[in-house]
CSV table of C-alpha atoms in Angstrom, one decimal:
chain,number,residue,atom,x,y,z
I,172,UNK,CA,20.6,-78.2,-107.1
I,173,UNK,CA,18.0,-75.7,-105.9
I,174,UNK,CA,14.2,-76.5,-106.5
I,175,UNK,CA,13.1,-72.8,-104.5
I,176,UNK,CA,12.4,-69.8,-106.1
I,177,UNK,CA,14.3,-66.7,-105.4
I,178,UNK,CA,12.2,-64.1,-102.9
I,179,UNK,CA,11.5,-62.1,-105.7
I,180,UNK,CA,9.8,-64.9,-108.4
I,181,UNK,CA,7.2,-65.7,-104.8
I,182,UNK,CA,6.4,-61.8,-105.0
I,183,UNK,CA,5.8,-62.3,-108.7
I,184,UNK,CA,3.4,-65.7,-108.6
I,185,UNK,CA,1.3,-63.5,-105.3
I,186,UNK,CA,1.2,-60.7,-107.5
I,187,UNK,CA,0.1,-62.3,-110.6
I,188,UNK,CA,-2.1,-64.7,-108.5
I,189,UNK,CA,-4.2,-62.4,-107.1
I,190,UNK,CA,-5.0,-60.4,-110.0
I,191,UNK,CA,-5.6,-63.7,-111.8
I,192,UNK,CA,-8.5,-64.6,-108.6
I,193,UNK,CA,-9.6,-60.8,-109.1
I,194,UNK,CA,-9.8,-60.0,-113.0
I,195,UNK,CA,-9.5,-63.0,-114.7
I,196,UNK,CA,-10.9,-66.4,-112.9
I,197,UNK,CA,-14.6,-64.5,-112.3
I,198,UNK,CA,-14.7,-63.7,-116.2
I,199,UNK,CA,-13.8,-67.4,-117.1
I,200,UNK,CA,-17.1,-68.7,-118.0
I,201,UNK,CA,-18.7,-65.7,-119.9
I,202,UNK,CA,-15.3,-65.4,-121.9
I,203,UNK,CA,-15.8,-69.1,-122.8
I,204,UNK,CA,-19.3,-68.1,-123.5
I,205,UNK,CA,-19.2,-65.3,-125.3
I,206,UNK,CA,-15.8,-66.1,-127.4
I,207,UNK,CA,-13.9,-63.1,-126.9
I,208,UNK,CA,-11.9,-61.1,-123.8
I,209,UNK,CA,-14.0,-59.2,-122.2
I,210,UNK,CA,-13.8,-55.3,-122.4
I,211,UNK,CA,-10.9,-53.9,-120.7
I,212,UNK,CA,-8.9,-57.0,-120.3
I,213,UNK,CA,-5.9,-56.2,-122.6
I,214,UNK,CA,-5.7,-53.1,-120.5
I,215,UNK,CA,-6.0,-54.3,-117.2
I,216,UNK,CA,-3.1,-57.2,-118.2
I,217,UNK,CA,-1.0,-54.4,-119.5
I,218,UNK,CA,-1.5,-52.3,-116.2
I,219,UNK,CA,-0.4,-55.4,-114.0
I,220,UNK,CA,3.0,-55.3,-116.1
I,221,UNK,CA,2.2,-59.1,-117.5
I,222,UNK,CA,3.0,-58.1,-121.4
I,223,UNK,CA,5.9,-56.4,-119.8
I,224,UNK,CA,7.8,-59.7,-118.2
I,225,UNK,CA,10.7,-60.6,-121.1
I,226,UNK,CA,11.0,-57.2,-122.5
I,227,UNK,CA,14.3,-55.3,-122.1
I,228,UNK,CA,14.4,-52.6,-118.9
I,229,UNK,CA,15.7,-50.5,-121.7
I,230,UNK,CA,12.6,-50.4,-123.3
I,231,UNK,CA,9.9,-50.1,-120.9
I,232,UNK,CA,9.7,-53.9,-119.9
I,233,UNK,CA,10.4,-55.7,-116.7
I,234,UNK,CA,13.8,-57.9,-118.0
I,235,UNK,CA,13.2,-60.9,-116.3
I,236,UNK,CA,14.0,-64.4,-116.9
I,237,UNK,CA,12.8,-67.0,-118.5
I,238,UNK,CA,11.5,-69.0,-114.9
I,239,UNK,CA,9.9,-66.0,-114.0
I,240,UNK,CA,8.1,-66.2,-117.4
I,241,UNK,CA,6.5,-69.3,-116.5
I,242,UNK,CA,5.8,-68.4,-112.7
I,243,UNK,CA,3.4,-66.1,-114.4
I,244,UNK,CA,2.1,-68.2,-117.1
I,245,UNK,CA,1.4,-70.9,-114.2
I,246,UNK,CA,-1.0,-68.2,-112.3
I,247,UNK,CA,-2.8,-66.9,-115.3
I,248,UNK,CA,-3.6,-70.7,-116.9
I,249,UNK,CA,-5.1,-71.5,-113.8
I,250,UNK,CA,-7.8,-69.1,-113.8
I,251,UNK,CA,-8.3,-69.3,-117.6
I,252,UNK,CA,-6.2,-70.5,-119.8
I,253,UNK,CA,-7.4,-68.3,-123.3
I,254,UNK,CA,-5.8,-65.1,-121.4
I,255,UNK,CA,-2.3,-66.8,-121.3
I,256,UNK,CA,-1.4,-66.4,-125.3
I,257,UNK,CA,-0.9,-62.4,-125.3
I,258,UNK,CA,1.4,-62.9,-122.5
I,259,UNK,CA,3.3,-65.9,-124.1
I,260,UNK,CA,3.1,-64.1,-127.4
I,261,UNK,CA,4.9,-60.7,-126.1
I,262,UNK,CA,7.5,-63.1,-124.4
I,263,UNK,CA,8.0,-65.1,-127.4
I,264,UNK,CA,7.8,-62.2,-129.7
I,265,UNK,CA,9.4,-59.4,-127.7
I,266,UNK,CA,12.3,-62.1,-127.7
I,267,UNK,CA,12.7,-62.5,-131.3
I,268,UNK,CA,12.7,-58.9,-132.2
I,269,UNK,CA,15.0,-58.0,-129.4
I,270,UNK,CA,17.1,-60.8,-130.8
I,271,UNK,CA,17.0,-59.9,-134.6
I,272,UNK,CA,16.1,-56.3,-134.6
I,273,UNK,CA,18.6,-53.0,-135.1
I,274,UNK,CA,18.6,-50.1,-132.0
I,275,UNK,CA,16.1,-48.0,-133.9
I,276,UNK,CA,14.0,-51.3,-134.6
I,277,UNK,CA,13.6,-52.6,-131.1
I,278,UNK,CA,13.0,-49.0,-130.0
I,279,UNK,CA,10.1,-48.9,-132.2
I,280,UNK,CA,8.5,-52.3,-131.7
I,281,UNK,CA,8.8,-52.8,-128.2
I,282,UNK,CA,8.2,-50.3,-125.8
I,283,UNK,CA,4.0,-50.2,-127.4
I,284,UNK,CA,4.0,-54.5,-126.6
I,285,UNK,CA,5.6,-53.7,-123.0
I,286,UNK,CA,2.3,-51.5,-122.6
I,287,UNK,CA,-0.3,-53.3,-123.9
I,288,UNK,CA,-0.5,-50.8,-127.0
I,289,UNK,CA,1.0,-53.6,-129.5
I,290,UNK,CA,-1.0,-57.2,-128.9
I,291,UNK,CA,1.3,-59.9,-130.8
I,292,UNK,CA,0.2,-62.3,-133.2
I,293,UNK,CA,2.8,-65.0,-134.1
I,294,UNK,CA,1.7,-65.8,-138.3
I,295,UNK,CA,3.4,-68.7,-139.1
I,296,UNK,CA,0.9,-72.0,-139.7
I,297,UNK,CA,-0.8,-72.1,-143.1
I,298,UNK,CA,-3.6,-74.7,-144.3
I,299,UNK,CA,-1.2,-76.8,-145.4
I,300,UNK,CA,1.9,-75.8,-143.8
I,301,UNK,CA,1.5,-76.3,-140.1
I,302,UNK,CA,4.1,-79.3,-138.5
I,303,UNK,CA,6.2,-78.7,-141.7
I,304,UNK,CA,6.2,-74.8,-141.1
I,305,UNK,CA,9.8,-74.8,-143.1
I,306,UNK,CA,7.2,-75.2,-146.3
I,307,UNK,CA,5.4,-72.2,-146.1
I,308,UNK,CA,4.0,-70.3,-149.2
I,309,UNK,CA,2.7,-66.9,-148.3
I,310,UNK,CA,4.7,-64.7,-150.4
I,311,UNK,CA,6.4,-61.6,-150.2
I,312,UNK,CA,7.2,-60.2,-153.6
I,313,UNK,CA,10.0,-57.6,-154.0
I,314,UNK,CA,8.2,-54.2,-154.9
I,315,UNK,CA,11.0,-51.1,-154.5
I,316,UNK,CA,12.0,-51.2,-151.3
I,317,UNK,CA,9.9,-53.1,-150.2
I,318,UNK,CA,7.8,-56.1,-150.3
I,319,UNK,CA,4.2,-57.2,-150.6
I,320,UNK,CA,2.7,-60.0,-148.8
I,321,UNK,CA,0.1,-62.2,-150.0
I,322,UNK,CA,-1.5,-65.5,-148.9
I,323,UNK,CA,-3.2,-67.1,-145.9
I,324,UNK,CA,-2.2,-67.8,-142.3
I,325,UNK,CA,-4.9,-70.1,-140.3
I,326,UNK,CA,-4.5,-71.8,-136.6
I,327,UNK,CA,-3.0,-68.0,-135.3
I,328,UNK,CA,-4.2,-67.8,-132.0
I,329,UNK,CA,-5.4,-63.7,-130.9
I,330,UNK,CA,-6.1,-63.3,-134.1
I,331,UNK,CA,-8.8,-61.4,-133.9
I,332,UNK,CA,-7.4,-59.6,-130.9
I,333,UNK,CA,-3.7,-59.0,-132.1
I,334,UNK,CA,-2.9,-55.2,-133.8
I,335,UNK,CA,0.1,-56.5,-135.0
I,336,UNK,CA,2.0,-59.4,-136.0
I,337,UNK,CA,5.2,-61.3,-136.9
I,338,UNK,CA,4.4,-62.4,-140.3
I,339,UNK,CA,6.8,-65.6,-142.2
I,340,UNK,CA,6.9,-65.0,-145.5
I,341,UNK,CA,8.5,-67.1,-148.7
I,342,UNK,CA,11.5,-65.0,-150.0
I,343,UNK,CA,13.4,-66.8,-151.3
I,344,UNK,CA,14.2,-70.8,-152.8
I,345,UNK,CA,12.1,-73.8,-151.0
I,346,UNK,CA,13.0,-74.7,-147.5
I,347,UNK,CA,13.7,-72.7,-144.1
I,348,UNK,CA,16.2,-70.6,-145.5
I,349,UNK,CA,14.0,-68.9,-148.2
I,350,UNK,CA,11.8,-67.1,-145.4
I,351,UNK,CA,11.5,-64.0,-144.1
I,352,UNK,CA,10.0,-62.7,-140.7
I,353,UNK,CA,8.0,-59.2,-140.8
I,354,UNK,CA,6.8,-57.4,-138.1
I,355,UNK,CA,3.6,-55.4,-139.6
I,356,UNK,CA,0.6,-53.8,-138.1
I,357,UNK,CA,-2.3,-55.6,-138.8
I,358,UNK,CA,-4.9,-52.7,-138.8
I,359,UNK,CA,-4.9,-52.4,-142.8
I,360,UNK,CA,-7.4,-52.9,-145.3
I,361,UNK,CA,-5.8,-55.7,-147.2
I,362,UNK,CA,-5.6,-57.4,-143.8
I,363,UNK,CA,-8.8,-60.0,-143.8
I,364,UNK,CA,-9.7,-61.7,-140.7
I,365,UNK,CA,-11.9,-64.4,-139.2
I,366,UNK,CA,-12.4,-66.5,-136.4
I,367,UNK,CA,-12.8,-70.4,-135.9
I,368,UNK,CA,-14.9,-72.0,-134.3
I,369,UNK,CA,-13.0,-74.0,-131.6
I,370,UNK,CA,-13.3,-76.6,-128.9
I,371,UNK,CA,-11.5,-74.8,-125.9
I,372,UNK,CA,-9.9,-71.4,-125.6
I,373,UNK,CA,-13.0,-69.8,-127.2
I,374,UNK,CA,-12.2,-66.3,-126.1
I,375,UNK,CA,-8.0,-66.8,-127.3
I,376,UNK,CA,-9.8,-65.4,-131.2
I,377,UNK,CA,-7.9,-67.7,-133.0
I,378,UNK,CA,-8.3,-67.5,-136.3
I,379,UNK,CA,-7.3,-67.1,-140.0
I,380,UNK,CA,-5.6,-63.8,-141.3
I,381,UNK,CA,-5.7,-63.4,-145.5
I,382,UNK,CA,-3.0,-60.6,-146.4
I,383,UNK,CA,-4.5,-59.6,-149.9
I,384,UNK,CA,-1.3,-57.7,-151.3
I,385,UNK,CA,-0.4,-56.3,-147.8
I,386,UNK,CA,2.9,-54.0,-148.5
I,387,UNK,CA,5.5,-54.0,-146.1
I,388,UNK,CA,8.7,-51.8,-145.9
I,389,UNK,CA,12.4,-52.1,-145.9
I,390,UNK,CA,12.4,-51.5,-142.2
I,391,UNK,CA,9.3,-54.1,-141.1
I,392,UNK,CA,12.2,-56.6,-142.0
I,393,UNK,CA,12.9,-58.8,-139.1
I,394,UNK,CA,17.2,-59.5,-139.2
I,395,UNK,CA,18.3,-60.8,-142.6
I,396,UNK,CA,15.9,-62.0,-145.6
I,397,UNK,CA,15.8,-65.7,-145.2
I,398,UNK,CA,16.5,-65.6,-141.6
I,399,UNK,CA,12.8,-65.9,-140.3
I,400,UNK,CA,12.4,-68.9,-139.4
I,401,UNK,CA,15.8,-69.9,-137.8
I,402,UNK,CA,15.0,-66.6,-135.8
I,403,UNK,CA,11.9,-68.4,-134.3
I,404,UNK,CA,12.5,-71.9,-133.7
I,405,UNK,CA,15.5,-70.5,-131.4
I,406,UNK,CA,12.3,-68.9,-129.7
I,407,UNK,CA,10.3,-72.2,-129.5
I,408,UNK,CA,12.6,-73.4,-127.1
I,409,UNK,CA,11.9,-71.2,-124.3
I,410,UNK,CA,8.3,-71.2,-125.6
I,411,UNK,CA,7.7,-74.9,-125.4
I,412,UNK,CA,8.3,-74.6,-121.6
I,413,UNK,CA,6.2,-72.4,-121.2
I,414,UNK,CA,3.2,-73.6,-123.0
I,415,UNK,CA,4.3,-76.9,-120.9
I,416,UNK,CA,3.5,-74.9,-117.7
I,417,UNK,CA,0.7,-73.5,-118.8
I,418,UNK,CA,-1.0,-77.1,-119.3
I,419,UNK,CA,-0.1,-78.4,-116.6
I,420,UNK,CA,-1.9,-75.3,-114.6
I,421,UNK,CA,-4.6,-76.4,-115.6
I,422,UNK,CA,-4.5,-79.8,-114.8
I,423,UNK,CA,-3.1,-78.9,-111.3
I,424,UNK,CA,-6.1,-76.6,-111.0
I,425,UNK,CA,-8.7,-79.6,-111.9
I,426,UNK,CA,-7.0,-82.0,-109.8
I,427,UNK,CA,-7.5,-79.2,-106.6
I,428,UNK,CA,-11.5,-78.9,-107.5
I,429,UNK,CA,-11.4,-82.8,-107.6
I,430,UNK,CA,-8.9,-83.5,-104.2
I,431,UNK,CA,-12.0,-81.2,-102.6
I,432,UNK,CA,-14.9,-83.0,-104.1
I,433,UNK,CA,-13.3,-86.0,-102.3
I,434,UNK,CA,-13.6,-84.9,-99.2
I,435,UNK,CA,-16.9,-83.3,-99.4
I,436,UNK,CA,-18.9,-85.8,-101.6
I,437,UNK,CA,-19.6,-89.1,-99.2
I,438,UNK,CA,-20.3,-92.7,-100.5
I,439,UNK,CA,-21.4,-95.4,-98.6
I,440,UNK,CA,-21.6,-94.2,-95.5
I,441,UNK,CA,-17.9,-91.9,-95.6
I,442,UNK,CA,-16.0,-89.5,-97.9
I,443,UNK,CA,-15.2,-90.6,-101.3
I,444,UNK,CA,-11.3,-89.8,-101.0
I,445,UNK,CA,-11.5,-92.7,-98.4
I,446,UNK,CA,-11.4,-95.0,-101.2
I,447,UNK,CA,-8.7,-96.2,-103.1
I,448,UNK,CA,-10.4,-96.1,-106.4
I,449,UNK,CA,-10.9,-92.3,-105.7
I,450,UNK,CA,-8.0,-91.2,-104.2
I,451,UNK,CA,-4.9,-92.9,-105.9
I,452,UNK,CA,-5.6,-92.1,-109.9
I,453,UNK,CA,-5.1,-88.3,-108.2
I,454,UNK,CA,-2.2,-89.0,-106.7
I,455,UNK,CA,-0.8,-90.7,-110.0
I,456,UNK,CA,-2.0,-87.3,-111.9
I,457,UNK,CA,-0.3,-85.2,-109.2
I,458,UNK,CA,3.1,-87.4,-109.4
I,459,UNK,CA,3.0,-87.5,-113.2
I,460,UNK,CA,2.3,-83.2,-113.5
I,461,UNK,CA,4.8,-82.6,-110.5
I,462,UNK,CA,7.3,-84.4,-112.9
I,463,UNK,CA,6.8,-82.9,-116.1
I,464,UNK,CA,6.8,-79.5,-114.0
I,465,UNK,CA,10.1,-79.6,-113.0
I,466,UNK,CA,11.1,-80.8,-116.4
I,467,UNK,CA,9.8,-77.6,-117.8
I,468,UNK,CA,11.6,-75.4,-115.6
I,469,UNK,CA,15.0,-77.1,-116.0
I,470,UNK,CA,14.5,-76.0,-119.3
I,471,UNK,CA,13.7,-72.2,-118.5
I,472,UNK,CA,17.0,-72.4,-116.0
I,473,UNK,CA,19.0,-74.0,-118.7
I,474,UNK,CA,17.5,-70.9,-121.3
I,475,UNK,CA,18.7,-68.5,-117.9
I,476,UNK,CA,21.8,-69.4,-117.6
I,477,UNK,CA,22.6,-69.4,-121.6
I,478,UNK,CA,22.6,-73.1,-121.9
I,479,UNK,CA,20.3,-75.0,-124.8
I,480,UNK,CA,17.2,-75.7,-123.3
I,481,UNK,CA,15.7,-77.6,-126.6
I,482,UNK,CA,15.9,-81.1,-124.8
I,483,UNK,CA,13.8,-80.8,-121.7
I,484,UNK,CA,12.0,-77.8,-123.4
I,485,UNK,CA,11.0,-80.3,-126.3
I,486,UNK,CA,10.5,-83.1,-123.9
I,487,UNK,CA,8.1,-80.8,-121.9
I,488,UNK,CA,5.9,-79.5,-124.4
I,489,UNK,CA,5.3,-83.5,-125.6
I,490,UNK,CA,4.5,-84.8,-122.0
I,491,UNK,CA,3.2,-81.9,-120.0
I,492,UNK,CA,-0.4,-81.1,-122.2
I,493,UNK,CA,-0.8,-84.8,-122.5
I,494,UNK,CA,-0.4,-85.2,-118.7
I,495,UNK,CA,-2.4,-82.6,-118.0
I,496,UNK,CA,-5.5,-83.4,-120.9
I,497,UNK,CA,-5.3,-87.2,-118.7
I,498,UNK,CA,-5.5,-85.3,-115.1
I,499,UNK,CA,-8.3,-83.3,-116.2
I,500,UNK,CA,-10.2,-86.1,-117.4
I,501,UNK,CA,-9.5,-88.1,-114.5
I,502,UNK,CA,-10.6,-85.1,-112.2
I,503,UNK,CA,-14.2,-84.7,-114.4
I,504,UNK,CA,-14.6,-88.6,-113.9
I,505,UNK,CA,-14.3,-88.4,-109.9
I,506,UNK,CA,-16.5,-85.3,-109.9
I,507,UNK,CA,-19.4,-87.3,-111.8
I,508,UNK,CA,-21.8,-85.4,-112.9
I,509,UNK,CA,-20.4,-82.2,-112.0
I,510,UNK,CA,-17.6,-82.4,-113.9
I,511,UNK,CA,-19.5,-83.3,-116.7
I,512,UNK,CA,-21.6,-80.4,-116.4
I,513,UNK,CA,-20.3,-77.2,-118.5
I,514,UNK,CA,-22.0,-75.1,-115.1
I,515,UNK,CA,-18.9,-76.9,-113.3
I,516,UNK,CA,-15.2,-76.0,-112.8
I,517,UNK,CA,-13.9,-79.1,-114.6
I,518,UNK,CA,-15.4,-79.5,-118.6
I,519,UNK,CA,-14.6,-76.1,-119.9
I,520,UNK,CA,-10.7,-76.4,-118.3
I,521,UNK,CA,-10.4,-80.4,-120.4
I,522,UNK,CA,-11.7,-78.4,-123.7
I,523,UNK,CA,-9.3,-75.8,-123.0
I,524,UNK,CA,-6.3,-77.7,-122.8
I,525,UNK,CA,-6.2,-80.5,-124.8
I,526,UNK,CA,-5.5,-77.4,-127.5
I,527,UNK,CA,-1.9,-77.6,-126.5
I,528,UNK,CA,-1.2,-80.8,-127.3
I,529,UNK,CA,-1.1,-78.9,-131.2
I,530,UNK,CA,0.1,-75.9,-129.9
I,531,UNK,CA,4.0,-74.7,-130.7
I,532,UNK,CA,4.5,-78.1,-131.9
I,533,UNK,CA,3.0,-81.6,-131.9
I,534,UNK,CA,3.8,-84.4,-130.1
I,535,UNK,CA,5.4,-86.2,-133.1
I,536,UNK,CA,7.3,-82.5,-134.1
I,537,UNK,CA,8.8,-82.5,-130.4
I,538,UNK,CA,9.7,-86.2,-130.2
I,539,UNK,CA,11.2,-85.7,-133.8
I,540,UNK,CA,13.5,-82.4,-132.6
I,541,UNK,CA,14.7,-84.7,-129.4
I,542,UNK,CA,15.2,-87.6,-131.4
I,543,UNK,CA,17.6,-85.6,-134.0
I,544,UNK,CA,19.3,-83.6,-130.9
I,545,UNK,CA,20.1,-86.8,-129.0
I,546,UNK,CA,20.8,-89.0,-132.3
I,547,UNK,CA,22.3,-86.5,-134.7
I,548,UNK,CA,20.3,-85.7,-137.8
I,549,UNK,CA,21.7,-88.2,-139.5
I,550,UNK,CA,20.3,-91.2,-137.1
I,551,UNK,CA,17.0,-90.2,-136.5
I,552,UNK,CA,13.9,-90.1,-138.4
């Protein structure tokens, strides 16, 4: 059992680590204020390679693994989180469509999200369809060749960044099987956006998306009609992980600016980590996001080396944003009234994150998937 990363995944987090402390941590706040990227982002992400990471060598990306995925995800949620779902999207995205998609296909679709030109949105959640995603209504109805797409997405995250997306659609009878993936520009007139209003991740534009009889052809087809959605819950288990990693980022990056208010700030006479009270709710954060860590990656090396990964991955993506919401917390509550203070390092991080306790899956949707994996179906709830 080796817990190091190879020479190569170090180059990668220094790499991606000091772009993140140049072009993304300065912009944190202003993003958060102003709710959007600021200009030039999406261009400087896709200059550093970073939409690049999971995309085939054979068309324009970098081909690396899943671990080295999250190395990168790790470095970018700890300057600001919002900038991490373009990244995950192309990785999540980029995977299904090289999974799913013909030669001609993938040579189309993924050499513009390697550079940036094609930012990913991942339409699946509906007003009433978001935990129970195999219920989704938004139609496609059979015109020609093709189809036309009508209905309402909502809870898409880069919505109102994304030029495209990978649209589930109702093709067919109720349930999983009777849906479709498309993968359709979004820069249409029958395409309707707008964005919510959010606790956290202000700048991640998510948002709702209203396809008013958007057509799609023959080719925007993603594998087989009715395949859709078992094409991206195979994804969700490398992308669980790696939302996993990206919480717990953040809650690493809160406990730091709290482990160094402790030994600056002095009570009593002597530096506040010098008390118990202080110091060891840190140290049980640390343990707890050290933990769920290493669960997350077992489940990226398990994804590597072809193995299922849905058991840690699931088990990750339950424990890791609610470890990390309860570190961050902890960190604003030993940084008093700094860390209450949204002209501190610690609120806008605790809005931020407690969004991916809903993201790629709830708690209960995570628990339910390792409860029927270690059961069988027919045991569990």
């Amino acid at each position: 059992m080796d817990f190091t990363f190879a020479p190569s995944q170090n180059e990668l987090a220094k790499r991606v680590a000091e772009f993140a402390a140049d072009e993304i941590a300065p912009h944190r706040r202003e993003q958060d204020r102003s709710g959007t990227y600021r200009p030039g982002l999406i261009e400087d992400m896709a200059a550093a390679d970073l939409f690049a990471l999971r995309i085939p060598e054979q068309y324009g990306g970098l081909g690396l693994d899943a671990v080295s995925a999250g190395i990168a995800l790790e470095q970018l949620a700890a300057a600001d989180l919002s900038v991490c779902f373009p990244v995950l999207n192309a990785a999540l995205i980029g995977g299904v469509l090289a999974d799913n998609g013909d030669p001609e296909q993938r040579s189309a679709w993924l050499p513009p999200i390697a550079r940036g030109e094609a930012v990913v949105a991942l339409a699946l959640t509906e007003p009433d369809h978001g935990t129970d995603a195999a219920g989704i209504q938004l139609s496609a109805q059979q015109d020609g060749d093709g189809w036309v797409l009508t209905g309402e997405k909502t809870s898409i995250m880069i919505a109102t960044h994304a030029t495209h997306a990978l649209v589930f659609a109702r093709t067919g009878a109720a349930g999983a099987h009777g849906i479709s993936a498309f993968y359709t520009s979004l820069d249409d007139a029958r395409v309707h956006r707008e964005q919510l209003t959010d606790l956290g991740c202000r700048a991640g534009g998510r948002g709702r998306l209203v396809l008013d009889g958007l057509r799609v052809g023959p080719r925007d087809l993603v594998g087989e009609p009715g395949g859709g959605f078992t094409a991206v819950m195979r994804g969700f288990g490398v992308s669980r992980a790696l939302i996993a990693l990206m919480a717990i980022a953040v809650g690493n990056a809160a406990l730091d600016e709290a482990y160094a208010h402790a030994t600056r700030r002095t009570a009593f006479g002597r530096p506040i980590g010098q008390f118990q009270s202080v110091s060891f709710p840190l140290v049980e954060h640390t343990t707890l996001l050290h933990a769920a860590r290493l669960v997350a990656y077992e489940a990226l090396c398990r994804a590597d080396r072809g193995e299922d990964p849905r058991i840690p991955s699931n088990m990750a993506k339950w424990w890791a944003p609610k470890a990390a919401v309860e570190a961050t917390h902890q960190a604003l509550l030993t940084m008093g009234h700094l860390g209450w203070s949204e002209d501190g390092p610690i609120a806008q991080r605790l809005r931020d994150v407690i969004g991916l306790q809903l993201a790629d899956g709830t708690a209960a949707a995570t628990k339910l998937t390792v409860a029927r994996l270690v059961l069988g179906k027919e045991y569990a709830p």
